[in-house]
Coordinates of C-alpha atoms in Angstrom, one line a residue:
X18 CA 62.8 47.3 -33.2
X19 CA 61.5 48.9 -29.9
X20 CA 63.6 51.7 -28.4
X21 CA 65.3 51.0 -25.1
X22 CA 62.8 53.0 -23.0
X23 CA 59.6 52.3 -24.9
X24 CA 56.5 50.4 -23.7
X25 CA 57.2 47.6 -26.2
X26 CA 60.7 47.1 -24.6
X27 CA 59.0 46.7 -21.2
X28 CA 56.6 44.1 -22.7
X29 CA 59.2 41.9 -24.4
X30 CA 59.4 38.1 -23.7
X31 CA 62.0 38.5 -21.0
X32 CA 60.6 41.5 -19.0
X33 CA 56.8 41.0 -19.5
X34 CA 56.5 38.1 -16.9
X35 CA 58.5 40.1 -14.3
X36 CA 56.4 43.2 -15.1
X37 CA 53.2 41.2 -14.5
X38 CA 54.5 39.8 -11.2
X39 CA 55.4 43.3 -10.1
X40 CA 51.9 44.6 -10.8
X41 CA 50.4 41.6 -8.9
X42 CA 52.5 42.5 -5.8
X43 CA 51.4 46.1 -5.9
X44 CA 47.8 45.0 -6.5
X45 CA 47.8 42.9 -3.4
X46 CA 48.5 45.9 -1.2
X47 CA 46.4 48.5 -3.1
X48 CA 43.2 46.5 -3.6
X49 CA 43.3 44.8 -0.2
X50 CA 43.4 48.2 1.5
X51 CA 40.4 49.5 -0.4
X52 CA 38.4 46.3 -0.1
X53 CA 38.9 46.1 3.6
X54 CA 37.8 49.7 4.2
X55 CA 34.6 48.9 2.3
X56 CA 33.7 45.7 4.3
X57 CA 34.7 47.0 7.7
X58 CA 31.0 47.8 8.7
X59 CA 30.1 44.2 7.9
X60 CA 33.0 42.9 9.9
X61 CA 32.0 45.0 13.0
X62 CA 28.4 43.9 12.8
X63 CA 29.4 40.2 12.9
X64 CA 32.3 40.2 15.4
X65 CA 31.9 43.6 17.1
X66 CA 34.5 46.3 17.4
X67 CA 32.9 49.5 16.1
X68 CA 34.8 51.5 18.7
X69 CA 38.1 50.0 17.6
X70 CA 37.9 50.7 13.9
X71 CA 41.0 52.9 14.1
X72 CA 43.1 50.1 15.6
X73 CA 42.6 47.9 12.6
X74 CA 43.9 50.6 10.3
X75 CA 46.7 51.5 12.7
X76 CA 47.8 47.8 13.0
X77 CA 47.9 47.4 9.2
X78 CA 49.9 50.7 8.8
X79 CA 52.2 49.8 11.6
X80 CA 53.0 46.4 10.1
X81 CA 53.5 48.0 6.6
X82 CA 55.9 50.6 7.8
X83 CA 58.0 48.3 9.9
X84 CA 58.2 45.6 7.3
X85 CA 58.8 48.2 4.5
X86 CA 61.7 49.7 6.5
X87 CA 63.3 46.2 7.0
X88 CA 62.7 45.0 3.4
X89 CA 65.9 46.4 2.0
X90 CA 67.9 44.7 4.7
X91 CA 66.0 41.5 4.2
X92 CA 66.6 41.4 0.5
X93 CA 70.3 41.8 1.1
X94 CA 70.5 39.0 3.6
X95 CA 68.1 36.5 2.0
X96 CA 68.2 37.5 -1.6
X97 CA 65.3 39.1 -3.5
X98 CA 63.5 35.9 -4.3
X99 CA 63.5 34.3 -0.8
X100 CA 62.6 37.6 0.8
X101 CA 59.7 38.3 -1.5
X102 CA 58.4 34.7 -1.2
X103 CA 58.6 35.0 2.6
X104 CA 56.7 38.3 2.5
X105 CA 54.0 36.7 0.3
X106 CA 53.5 33.9 2.8
X107 CA 53.2 36.3 5.7
X108 CA 50.6 38.3 3.8
X109 CA 48.6 35.2 3.0
X110 CA 48.8 34.1 6.7
X111 CA 47.5 37.5 7.8
X112 CA 44.6 37.3 5.3
X113 CA 43.7 33.9 6.6
X114 CA 43.7 35.2 10.2
X115 CA 41.2 37.9 9.1
X116 CA 39.0 35.4 7.3
X117 CA 38.9 33.0 10.4
X118 CA 38.8 35.7 13.1
X119 CA 36.2 34.9 15.8
X120 CA 36.5 38.3 17.5
X121 CA 37.9 41.8 16.7
X122 CA 41.1 41.3 18.6
X123 CA 42.1 38.4 16.4
X124 CA 41.0 40.4 13.4
X125 CA 43.3 43.3 14.4
X126 CA 46.2 40.8 15.0
X127 CA 45.6 39.5 11.5
X128 CA 45.7 43.0 10.1
X129 CA 49.1 43.5 11.7
X130 CA 50.5 40.4 10.1
X131 CA 48.8 41.3 6.9
X132 CA 50.5 44.7 7.0
X133 CA 53.9 43.2 7.7
X134 CA 53.5 41.1 4.5
X135 CA 52.0 43.8 2.4
X136 CA 54.5 46.4 3.4
X137 CA 57.4 44.1 2.7
X138 CA 55.9 43.1 -0.7
X139 CA 55.6 46.7 -1.9
X140 CA 59.1 47.7 -0.8
X141 CA 60.6 44.5 -2.3
X142 CA 58.7 45.3 -5.6
X143 CA 60.5 48.6 -5.6
X144 CA 63.8 46.8 -5.0
X145 CA 62.9 44.5 -7.9
X146 CA 62.5 47.5 -10.2
X147 CA 66.1 48.6 -9.7
X148 CA 67.3 45.0 -9.8
X149 CA 65.4 43.5 -12.7
X150 CA 64.7 46.4 -15.1
X151 CA 67.1 48.7 -16.9
X152 CA 67.2 52.2 -15.6
X153 CA 65.9 53.6 -18.8
X154 CA 62.6 51.8 -18.2
X155 CA 62.1 52.9 -14.5
X156 CA 59.8 55.8 -15.2
X157 CA 57.5 53.6 -17.3
X158 CA 57.5 50.9 -14.6
X159 CA 56.6 53.6 -11.9
X160 CA 53.9 54.8 -14.2
X161 CA 52.5 51.3 -14.5
X162 CA 52.5 51.0 -10.7
X163 CA 50.4 54.2 -10.5
X164 CA 48.1 52.5 -13.0
X165 CA 47.6 49.5 -10.7
X166 CA 46.7 51.9 -7.8
X167 CA 44.3 53.6 -10.2
X168 CA 42.6 50.3 -11.1
X169 CA 42.5 49.3 -7.4
X170 CA 40.7 52.6 -6.6
X171 CA 38.0 51.7 -9.1
X172 CA 37.7 48.0 -8.5
X173 CA 38.5 47.7 -4.8
X174 CA 35.3 49.4 -3.4
X175 CA 33.2 47.5 -6.0
X176 CA 34.7 44.1 -5.0
X177 CA 34.3 44.8 -1.3
X178 CA 30.8 46.1 -1.8
X179 CA 29.8 42.9 -3.6
X180 CA 31.2 40.7 -0.8
X181 CA 29.5 42.9 1.9
X182 CA 26.2 42.9 0.0
X183 CA 26.3 39.1 -0.2
X184 CA 26.9 38.8 3.5
X185 CA 30.2 37.0 3.0
X186 CA 32.9 39.5 4.0
X187 CA 35.2 36.6 5.0
X188 CA 35.2 35.6 1.3
X189 CA 37.1 38.8 0.5
X190 CA 40.0 37.7 2.7
X191 CA 39.9 34.2 1.2
X192 CA 40.2 35.8 -2.2
X193 CA 43.4 37.6 -1.2
X194 CA 44.7 34.4 0.5
X195 CA 44.5 32.7 -2.9
X196 CA 46.1 35.7 -4.7
X197 CA 48.9 35.7 -2.1
X198 CA 49.6 32.0 -2.7
X199 CA 49.7 32.6 -6.5
X200 CA 52.1 35.5 -5.9
X201 CA 54.5 33.3 -3.9
X202 CA 54.4 30.6 -6.5
X203 CA 55.1 33.1 -9.3
X204 CA 58.0 34.6 -7.3
X205 CA 59.7 31.2 -6.8
X206 CA 59.4 30.5 -10.6
X207 CA 60.1 33.9 -12.1
X208 CA 62.5 35.7 -9.8
X209 CA 66.1 34.6 -10.4
X210 CA 68.0 33.2 -7.4
X211 CA 70.6 35.4 -5.9
X212 CA 73.4 34.6 -3.5
X213 CA 72.7 35.5 0.2
X214 CA 74.8 38.1 1.7
X215 CA 77.3 37.0 4.5
X216 CA 75.6 36.9 7.9
X217 CA 78.2 39.2 9.4
X218 CA 76.0 42.2 9.9
X219 CA 74.0 42.6 13.0
X220 CA 70.3 43.4 13.3
X221 CA 70.0 47.2 13.6
X222 CA 68.2 46.9 17.0
X223 CA 68.3 50.5 18.1
X224 CA 66.9 51.7 14.8
X225 CA 64.1 49.1 14.9
X226 CA 63.2 50.0 18.5
X227 CA 63.0 53.7 17.6
X228 CA 61.0 53.0 14.5
X229 CA 58.5 50.8 16.5
X230 CA 58.1 53.5 19.2
X231 CA 57.8 56.4 16.7
X232 CA 55.3 54.7 14.4
X233 CA 53.3 53.3 17.3
X234 CA 53.0 56.7 19.0
X235 CA 51.9 58.4 15.7
X236 CA 49.4 55.6 15.0
X237 CA 48.1 55.9 18.6
X238 CA 47.5 59.7 18.1
X239 CA 44.7 58.8 15.7
X240 CA 42.8 56.6 18.1
X241 CA 43.4 57.8 21.7
X242 CA 40.8 60.1 23.3
X243 CA 41.6 63.7 24.0
X244 CA 43.3 66.3 21.8
X245 CA 46.2 66.9 24.2
X246 CA 47.0 63.2 24.5
X247 CA 46.8 62.8 20.7
X248 CA 49.1 65.8 20.2
X249 CA 51.7 64.6 22.7
X250 CA 51.7 61.1 21.0
X251 CA 52.3 62.7 17.6
X252 CA 55.0 65.0 18.9
X253 CA 56.9 62.2 20.7
X254 CA 56.4 59.9 17.7
X255 CA 58.1 62.5 15.4
X256 CA 60.9 62.9 17.9
X257 CA 61.5 59.2 17.9
X258 CA 61.7 59.1 14.1
X259 CA 64.1 62.1 14.1
X260 CA 66.3 60.1 16.6
X261 CA 66.1 57.1 14.3
X262 CA 67.6 59.2 11.4
X263 CA 70.4 60.4 13.7
X264 CA 71.3 57.0 15.1
X265 CA 71.0 55.4 11.6
X266 CA 73.5 57.9 10.1
X267 CA 76.1 57.0 12.7
X268 CA 75.6 53.2 12.9
X269 CA 77.6 50.5 11.1
X270 CA 74.6 48.3 10.5
X271 CA 71.9 50.5 9.1
X272 CA 68.2 50.1 8.6
X273 CA 68.0 53.0 6.1
X274 CA 70.6 54.4 3.8
X275 CA 73.2 56.5 5.6
X276 CA 72.2 59.6 3.7
X277 CA 68.5 59.3 4.7
X278 CA 68.9 62.2 7.2
X279 CA 71.4 64.2 5.2
X280 CA 69.6 67.0 3.2
X281 CA 72.8 67.8 1.3
X282 CA 72.4 64.5 -0.7
X283 CA 69.9 63.6 -3.4
X284 CA 68.8 60.6 -1.3
X285 CA 68.1 62.5 1.9
X286 CA 66.5 65.5 0.2
X287 CA 64.4 63.3 -2.0
X288 CA 63.1 61.3 0.9
X289 CA 62.3 64.6 2.7
X290 CA 60.3 65.8 -0.3
X291 CA 58.4 62.5 -0.4
X292 CA 57.6 62.7 3.3
X293 CA 56.3 66.3 3.2
X294 CA 54.3 65.8 0.0
X295 CA 52.6 62.7 1.5
X296 CA 52.1 64.4 4.9
X297 CA 50.4 67.4 3.2
X298 CA 48.0 65.2 1.3
X299 CA 47.3 62.3 3.7
X300 CA 44.4 64.1 5.3
X301 CA 42.4 64.0 2.0
X302 CA 43.0 60.3 1.5
X303 CA 42.1 59.3 5.1
X304 CA 39.4 61.9 6.0
X305 CA 38.3 63.1 2.6
X306 CA 35.4 60.6 2.2
X307 CA 34.0 61.4 5.6
X308 CA 34.1 65.2 4.9
X309 CA 32.5 64.7 1.5
X310 CA 29.7 62.6 3.0
X311 CA 29.1 65.1 5.8
X312 CA 29.5 68.4 3.9
X313 CA 28.2 67.4 0.4
X314 CA 25.7 64.7 1.2
X315 CA 27.4 62.1 -1.0
X316 CA 27.0 58.4 -0.6
X317 CA 30.0 56.3 0.8
X318 CA 30.6 54.9 -2.7
X319 CA 30.5 58.2 -4.4
X320 CA 32.7 59.9 -1.9
X321 CA 35.3 57.1 -2.4
X322 CA 35.3 57.7 -6.1
X323 CA 35.6 61.4 -5.6
X324 CA 38.8 60.9 -3.7
X325 CA 39.7 58.3 -6.3
X326 CA 40.3 61.3 -8.6
X327 CA 43.7 61.5 -7.0
X328 CA 44.6 58.1 -8.4
X329 CA 43.1 59.0 -11.7
X330 CA 45.3 62.1 -12.0
X331 CA 48.3 60.3 -10.7
X332 CA 47.9 57.4 -13.2
X333 CA 47.1 59.6 -16.3
X334 CA 50.1 61.9 -15.8
X335 CA 52.5 59.1 -14.8
X336 CA 51.9 57.6 -18.3
X337 CA 52.1 61.0 -19.9
X338 CA 55.6 61.8 -18.6
X339 CA 57.0 58.3 -18.6
X340 CA 59.0 58.9 -21.8
X341 CA 60.4 62.3 -20.7
X342 CA 64.1 62.8 -21.5
X343 CA 66.6 62.8 -18.6
X344 CA 67.5 66.4 -19.0
X345 CA 63.9 67.4 -18.2
X346 CA 63.5 65.2 -15.1
X347 CA 64.5 68.0 -12.6
X348 CA 61.9 70.3 -14.1
X349 CA 59.3 67.6 -13.8
X350 CA 60.1 67.2 -10.1
X351 CA 59.8 70.9 -9.4
X352 CA 56.6 71.3 -11.5
X353 CA 55.0 68.3 -9.9
X354 CA 55.7 69.5 -6.4
X355 CA 54.3 73.0 -7.2
X356 CA 51.1 71.4 -8.6
X357 CA 50.7 69.3 -5.5
X358 CA 50.9 72.5 -3.4
X359 CA 48.2 74.1 -5.6
X360 CA 46.0 71.0 -5.3
X361 CA 46.3 70.9 -1.5
X362 CA 45.3 74.6 -1.2
X363 CA 42.5 74.3 -3.8
X364 CA 41.2 71.1 -2.2
X365 CA 41.1 72.7 1.2
X366 CA 38.8 75.5 -0.1
X367 CA 36.6 73.3 -2.3
X368 CA 36.1 70.7 0.4
X369 CA 34.5 73.3 2.7
X370 CA 33.1 76.0 0.5
X371 CA 32.9 74.6 -3.0
X372 CA 30.8 72.1 -4.9
X373 CA 31.4 68.4 -5.5
X374 CA 32.8 68.9 -9.0
X375 CA 35.3 71.4 -7.6
X376 CA 36.5 68.8 -5.1
X377 CA 36.9 66.3 -8.0
X378 CA 38.9 68.8 -10.0
X379 CA 41.2 69.7 -7.0
X380 CA 41.8 66.0 -6.2
X381 CA 42.6 65.3 -9.8
X382 CA 45.1 68.2 -9.8
X383 CA 46.7 66.9 -6.6
X384 CA 47.1 63.4 -8.2
X385 CA 48.5 65.0 -11.4
X386 CA 51.3 66.6 -9.4
X387 CA 52.3 63.3 -8.0
X388 CA 52.1 61.7 -11.4
X389 CA 54.4 64.3 -12.9
X390 CA 57.2 64.1 -10.3
X391 CA 57.0 60.7 -8.5
X392 CA 58.9 58.4 -10.9
X393 CA 61.8 60.9 -11.3
X394 CA 61.9 61.7 -7.6
X395 CA 62.2 58.0 -6.7
X396 CA 64.8 57.6 -9.4
X397 CA 66.9 60.4 -7.9
X398 CA 66.6 58.9 -4.4
X399 CA 67.8 55.5 -5.6
X400 CA 70.4 56.8 -8.0
X401 CA 71.9 59.0 -5.3
X402 CA 72.7 56.1 -2.9
X403 CA 76.0 54.3 -2.9
X404 CA 76.2 50.9 -4.7
X405 CA 75.9 48.9 -1.5
X406 CA 72.9 50.8 -0.2
X407 CA 70.7 51.0 -3.3
X408 CA 68.4 48.2 -1.9
X409 CA 68.0 50.2 1.3
X410 CA 67.3 53.4 -0.6
X411 CA 64.8 51.7 -2.9
X412 CA 62.8 50.2 0.1
X413 CA 62.9 53.6 1.8
X414 CA 60.8 55.2 -0.9
X415 CA 57.5 53.4 -0.3
X416 CA 58.2 53.3 3.5
X417 CA 58.5 57.1 3.6
X418 CA 55.4 57.3 1.5
X419 CA 53.4 55.3 4.1

């Protein structure tokens, strides 16, 4: 008989279909992102827009963050099944817009819609973990999610490269349209119906407005010309997000859990740790391939796989610590955060002065730190929220990560 927190317990007849559905939802976001990055030169050659590459990325991230922040509220109002199916339809629509785009402006609009769907799917998958799996299995489920990201890191560039080489980049988007439709059908069949919440709560308009302003300004900082303009955009964007936390903590109808800005709580402190760990490492994920190509003479594919060492370390160590006893979880969080700091410092040196294998080792170390602490950090964030706000706290984890 399998123990309550074993892999066999996760793969029993009741939980295995839910587990597969969850992995498909994460795959849609992870693989789509990597495939799209690979085919972007082919997109620009056909419909133009080389100078607006950054806007396609910014539009997708903007949509992902906005939808991810609203996903917890959406699951409460519509129920998990209806909210997830709606997100899947939105994602498929965005992919279809990309596949049919006659110009780059339409393509960017499609990426925005795609981001809305993908961000909601990921956040709702996190909500599904706490709603559909026993707490003893959460670390193993989070480890499996890391495994999906690892697989996407390996297969995404390969898939995109094959479509680009065949001169049929639109086919990559049609492939994800089909997967999105399959996901929606599976959600309607596998996810149990839940009663909708009463429609008494109001839409948190002020929080949404501050979120839109903050995320838009930060996204614009990456594409506007001039260092001063970019710096001001980033500064005002961070200020808007800080105001969001302040307003959210005092509001009756909240977008995030009330404790999101309270560092004396496990939820607020955990979200802050997630934010700063991701902020410290985001430069490697976004600009690492370009630096590796310029400084180490690597090909685009090789540079992508070098940065993929982050996913390899994350995946391997997530599986390694998934069965850790609860009394050791705090130690895992502290150890993982310390290893992340070492990986960041080591990577900064190796990227400029070291060799390619040194970069690989530092990126693997960085990922290992996340793998050791991530599942237990997310568990503390969710577990520290009041009963009525656990869906909001769960959705806040991937949103903060983005």
